[in-house]
Coordinates of C-alpha atoms and ligand atoms in Angstrom, one line a residue:
M1 CA -162.6 30.8 146.8
E2 CA -164.7 30.7 144.0
I3 CA -167.2 27.6 143.5
C4 CA -168.6 28.0 140.1
P5 CA -169.4 31.7 138.3
G6 CA -171.5 33.1 140.6
A7 CA -170.7 31.7 143.7
F8 CA -167.9 32.1 146.6
H9 CA -166.7 30.3 149.8
F10 CA -165.2 32.7 152.3
R11 CA -163.7 30.9 154.7
H12 CA -163.2 31.8 158.2
Y13 CA -164.4 35.5 157.0
L14 CA -165.7 36.3 160.6
S15 CA -163.2 36.6 163.4
I16 CA -163.9 35.1 166.9
E17 CA -164.8 38.4 168.2
R18 CA -167.2 38.5 165.6
Q19 CA -168.6 35.0 165.5
R20 CA -169.0 35.7 169.4
A21 CA -171.2 38.5 168.7
T22 CA -173.1 37.6 166.5
A23 CA -173.3 34.2 168.4
D24 CA -174.7 36.3 171.6
R25 CA -177.5 37.8 169.4
C26 CA -178.5 34.8 167.4
R27 CA -179.5 33.3 170.8
A28 CA -181.3 36.2 172.1
L29 CA -183.4 36.4 168.8
V30 CA -184.4 32.9 168.8
D31 CA -185.4 33.0 172.7
G32 CA -186.6 35.8 172.3
A33 CA -190.3 37.5 172.8
V34 CA -190.6 36.0 168.8
P35 CA -189.5 33.4 169.6
A36 CA -187.9 30.5 166.5
Y37 CA -190.1 28.0 165.4
V38 CA -189.8 24.6 163.5
P39 CA -191.9 25.2 160.5
I40 CA -194.3 22.0 158.8
V41 CA -194.1 22.5 155.1
R42 CA -196.5 22.5 152.1
G43 CA -196.5 18.5 151.8
G44 CA -197.1 18.3 156.1
G45 CA -193.4 17.4 157.3
K46 CA -191.6 18.8 159.2
M47 CA -188.2 21.2 159.5
H48 CA -185.8 19.9 160.7
V49 CA -184.2 23.5 161.9
R50 CA -185.4 26.4 164.5
M51 CA -186.3 29.0 161.9
L52 CA -186.5 32.7 162.8
C53 CA -187.5 35.2 159.9
L54 CA -185.9 38.7 160.5
G55 CA -187.3 41.8 158.7
R56 CA -189.8 39.8 155.9
H57 CA -191.4 36.3 157.2
W58 CA -191.3 33.1 155.1
N59 CA -194.2 31.5 155.4
A60 CA -193.7 27.8 155.4
S61 CA -197.2 26.7 153.7
T62 CA -197.6 29.2 150.8
Y63 CA -194.4 29.7 150.2
Q64 CA -194.6 33.7 150.4
Y65 CA -193.1 36.0 152.0
E66 CA -195.9 38.2 154.8
C67 CA -195.2 40.8 157.5
T68 CA -197.0 38.1 159.9
R69 CA -196.6 34.6 160.8
A70 CA -199.5 33.8 159.7
D71 CA -198.6 29.7 159.3
F72 CA -197.7 29.5 162.9
D73 CA -198.5 32.5 166.1
G74 CA -199.4 35.6 164.1
L75 CA -196.7 37.6 165.2
P76 CA -194.5 40.3 163.7
A77 CA -191.4 39.4 162.2
P78 CA -189.0 40.9 164.3
P79 CA -187.2 44.0 162.2
L80 CA -183.7 43.0 161.0
P81 CA -180.6 44.1 162.7
P82 CA -179.2 47.2 161.1
E83 CA -175.7 45.3 161.9
F84 CA -176.8 42.8 160.4
R85 CA -177.5 44.3 157.4
A86 CA -174.3 45.6 157.6
L87 CA -172.9 42.4 157.4
A88 CA -175.2 40.8 154.2
R89 CA -173.9 44.0 152.3
E90 CA -169.6 44.0 153.7
I91 CA -170.1 39.9 152.2
A92 CA -171.3 40.9 149.0
D93 CA -169.2 43.7 148.2
S94 CA -166.6 41.5 149.3
A95 CA -167.9 38.8 146.4
G96 CA -167.9 42.0 143.5
M97 CA -171.9 41.8 144.3
S98 CA -174.2 44.4 146.3
I99 CA -177.2 43.3 147.8
E100 CA -179.9 45.8 150.2
P101 CA -181.1 43.0 152.0
D102 CA -184.6 43.1 154.0
L103 CA -184.4 39.8 155.4
C104 CA -182.6 37.2 156.9
I105 CA -183.8 34.0 157.5
L106 CA -182.2 32.7 160.4
N107 CA -182.8 29.3 161.1
Y108 CA -180.7 27.0 164.1
Y109 CA -179.8 23.4 163.5
D110 CA -179.1 20.8 166.5
A111 CA -176.5 17.8 166.3
D112 CA -179.4 16.5 163.9
G113 CA -180.2 19.4 161.9
R114 CA -180.5 19.2 158.2
M115 CA -181.9 21.0 154.9
G116 CA -182.8 19.1 152.0
L117 CA -181.5 20.0 148.6
H118 CA -183.6 23.0 147.5
Q119 CA -184.0 26.4 145.8
D120 CA -184.2 29.6 147.0
K121 CA -186.7 31.0 144.9
D122 CA -189.9 33.1 146.3
E123 CA -187.2 36.4 146.5
G124 CA -189.6 37.7 143.2
P125 CA -188.9 37.4 140.0
E126 CA -186.9 40.6 139.5
S127 CA -184.0 39.9 142.5
I128 CA -183.7 37.0 141.3
A129 CA -183.6 38.0 137.6
A130 CA -180.7 40.5 138.3
G131 CA -178.8 37.7 140.1
I132 CA -179.3 39.6 143.5
P133 CA -177.6 37.5 145.8
V134 CA -178.4 34.8 148.8
V135 CA -175.3 35.8 151.5
S136 CA -175.2 33.2 153.9
V137 CA -173.7 33.4 157.3
S138 CA -172.5 30.0 159.3
I139 CA -171.7 29.8 162.8
G140 CA -170.9 27.3 165.7
D141 CA -170.9 23.5 164.9
T142 CA -169.8 22.7 161.4
A143 CA -171.9 21.6 158.6
R144 CA -172.4 19.6 155.3
F145 CA -173.1 22.0 153.0
L146 CA -174.7 20.8 149.5
F147 CA -174.1 23.1 146.5
G148 CA -175.4 21.7 143.2
G149 CA -176.6 23.2 140.2
L150 CA -179.4 24.3 138.3
K151 CA -181.0 21.1 138.3
R152 CA -182.1 19.2 140.8
R153 CA -179.9 16.1 138.9
D154 CA -176.7 18.3 138.4
P155 CA -173.6 16.7 140.2
I156 CA -173.1 18.7 143.6
E157 CA -170.5 19.2 145.9
A158 CA -170.6 19.1 149.2
I159 CA -168.7 22.0 151.2
P160 CA -167.5 22.1 154.4
L161 CA -169.2 25.5 156.3
E162 CA -167.5 26.4 159.7
S163 CA -168.2 28.7 161.7
G164 CA -167.4 31.9 160.4
D165 CA -167.2 30.9 157.6
A166 CA -169.7 33.3 154.5
F167 CA -171.2 31.8 150.9
V168 CA -172.6 34.3 148.4
F169 CA -174.7 32.9 145.6
G170 CA -175.8 35.7 143.4
G171 CA -175.7 35.9 139.8
P172 CA -175.2 33.2 137.3
A173 CA -175.6 30.5 140.4
R174 CA -178.8 32.3 142.0
L175 CA -180.8 29.0 141.5
H176 CA -178.4 26.5 142.1
Y177 CA -179.2 24.1 144.7
H178 CA -178.1 23.8 147.6
G179 CA -178.5 22.1 151.5
V180 CA -177.8 20.8 154.4
S181 CA -176.8 16.7 155.2
R182 CA -175.3 16.9 158.0
I183 CA -174.1 18.9 161.2
T184 CA -171.1 17.9 162.7
P185 CA -171.9 17.7 166.9
C186 CA -169.1 20.0 169.0
T187 CA -167.2 21.4 166.6
A188 CA -168.1 24.9 167.5
P189 CA -165.2 27.6 168.6
P190 CA -165.0 26.8 172.5
E191 CA -165.2 30.3 173.1
L192 CA -168.8 30.7 171.2
A193 CA -170.1 28.1 174.3
L194 CA -172.8 26.9 171.8
S195 CA -174.1 23.7 171.0
G196 CA -175.7 23.4 167.3
R197 CA -175.1 26.2 164.4
F198 CA -177.0 29.3 163.4
N199 CA -177.1 30.1 159.8
L200 CA -178.4 33.2 158.3
T201 CA -179.2 33.8 154.6
F202 CA -179.4 36.8 153.8
R203 CA -181.9 38.6 151.2
Q204 CA -183.3 41.4 148.5
S205 CA -187.2 40.4 148.5
D206 CA -188.9 42.7 145.1
E207 CA -190.6 45.2 148.2
A208 CA -187.2 45.8 148.7
C209 CA -186.3 46.5 145.0
R210 CA -189.4 48.4 144.9
A211 CA -188.9 50.4 147.7
L212 CA -185.8 51.6 146.2
S213 CA -186.9 52.5 142.4
Ligands
SIN301 C1 -180.5 27.3 152.9 O1 -180.6 27.3 152.6 O2 -181.8 28.7 153.7 C2 -179.8 27.6 154.4 C3 -177.8 26.9 154.2 C4 -177.6 26.9 155.2 O3 -177.3 26.4 156.7 O4 -176.2 26.8 155.0
MN302 MN1 -181.3 28.1 150.9

C-alpha cells in the first residue's frame, strides 16, 4: 500500500518461516561477538533501543558512518549477511525502487523501546539526492510507527508495523520524518518465541555509490 509518493507499506511481507529465520539471525547477531549496545547520542541522552550496525557503523556521537565503533568499543562492525542484502533488494524491487545496501541498522526494542521523530540523512548527499530508499523490516512485537512529512511539524500518520511487515521510503519520501512511539508487548507471533521487536533498516551510503561507479 502506498502511503504517499515514495513510501510503501507491505503488510505481512515475510512468511512466518522467513520471520523465524530472520528472528534467529537477529538474536544471534545482537548477542554475538560484536554485541548490540545502547548508544548515547550527541546531546548525552541514551537511546531507547539496543543497536547493532552491520556493514558500516553509525556513530551516535558524530552521526557519521565508519568501519569501527569509535563511540563505543572500537570493534569492527560485523559484515552485512548476503541473505539480508538480498532481502532488502527484493523488497525495494517490490516498491519499484532499487538499492545496493552496504549497511543495516538492526535495532532491538524491548517493551519500553521507542525512537523519537527524526530524518535518516547520514547516508550521504548522493544517495539521498538519488532517492535511494531506506528499506525497513519488522519482526516481533507490533510497533506504532509514525510517518510524517519533510518538516517536523507536518501532519503525522500512525501506522502499526506488525511482524513480517516491510516499509520502504525513497524518492520524494526519502527524507520524511519518522519514529516509533511505542511497542505493544506480547503481540509477536508465538512461533518466534520472541519478546520485543527487531527492526532492520537497510541503507546505501555514498561509499557504496562510489564503489559502484
Ligand atoms: C528507524 O527509524 O531507524 C527505526 C524505525 C523502526 O524501528 O521502525
Ligand atoms: Mn530512521
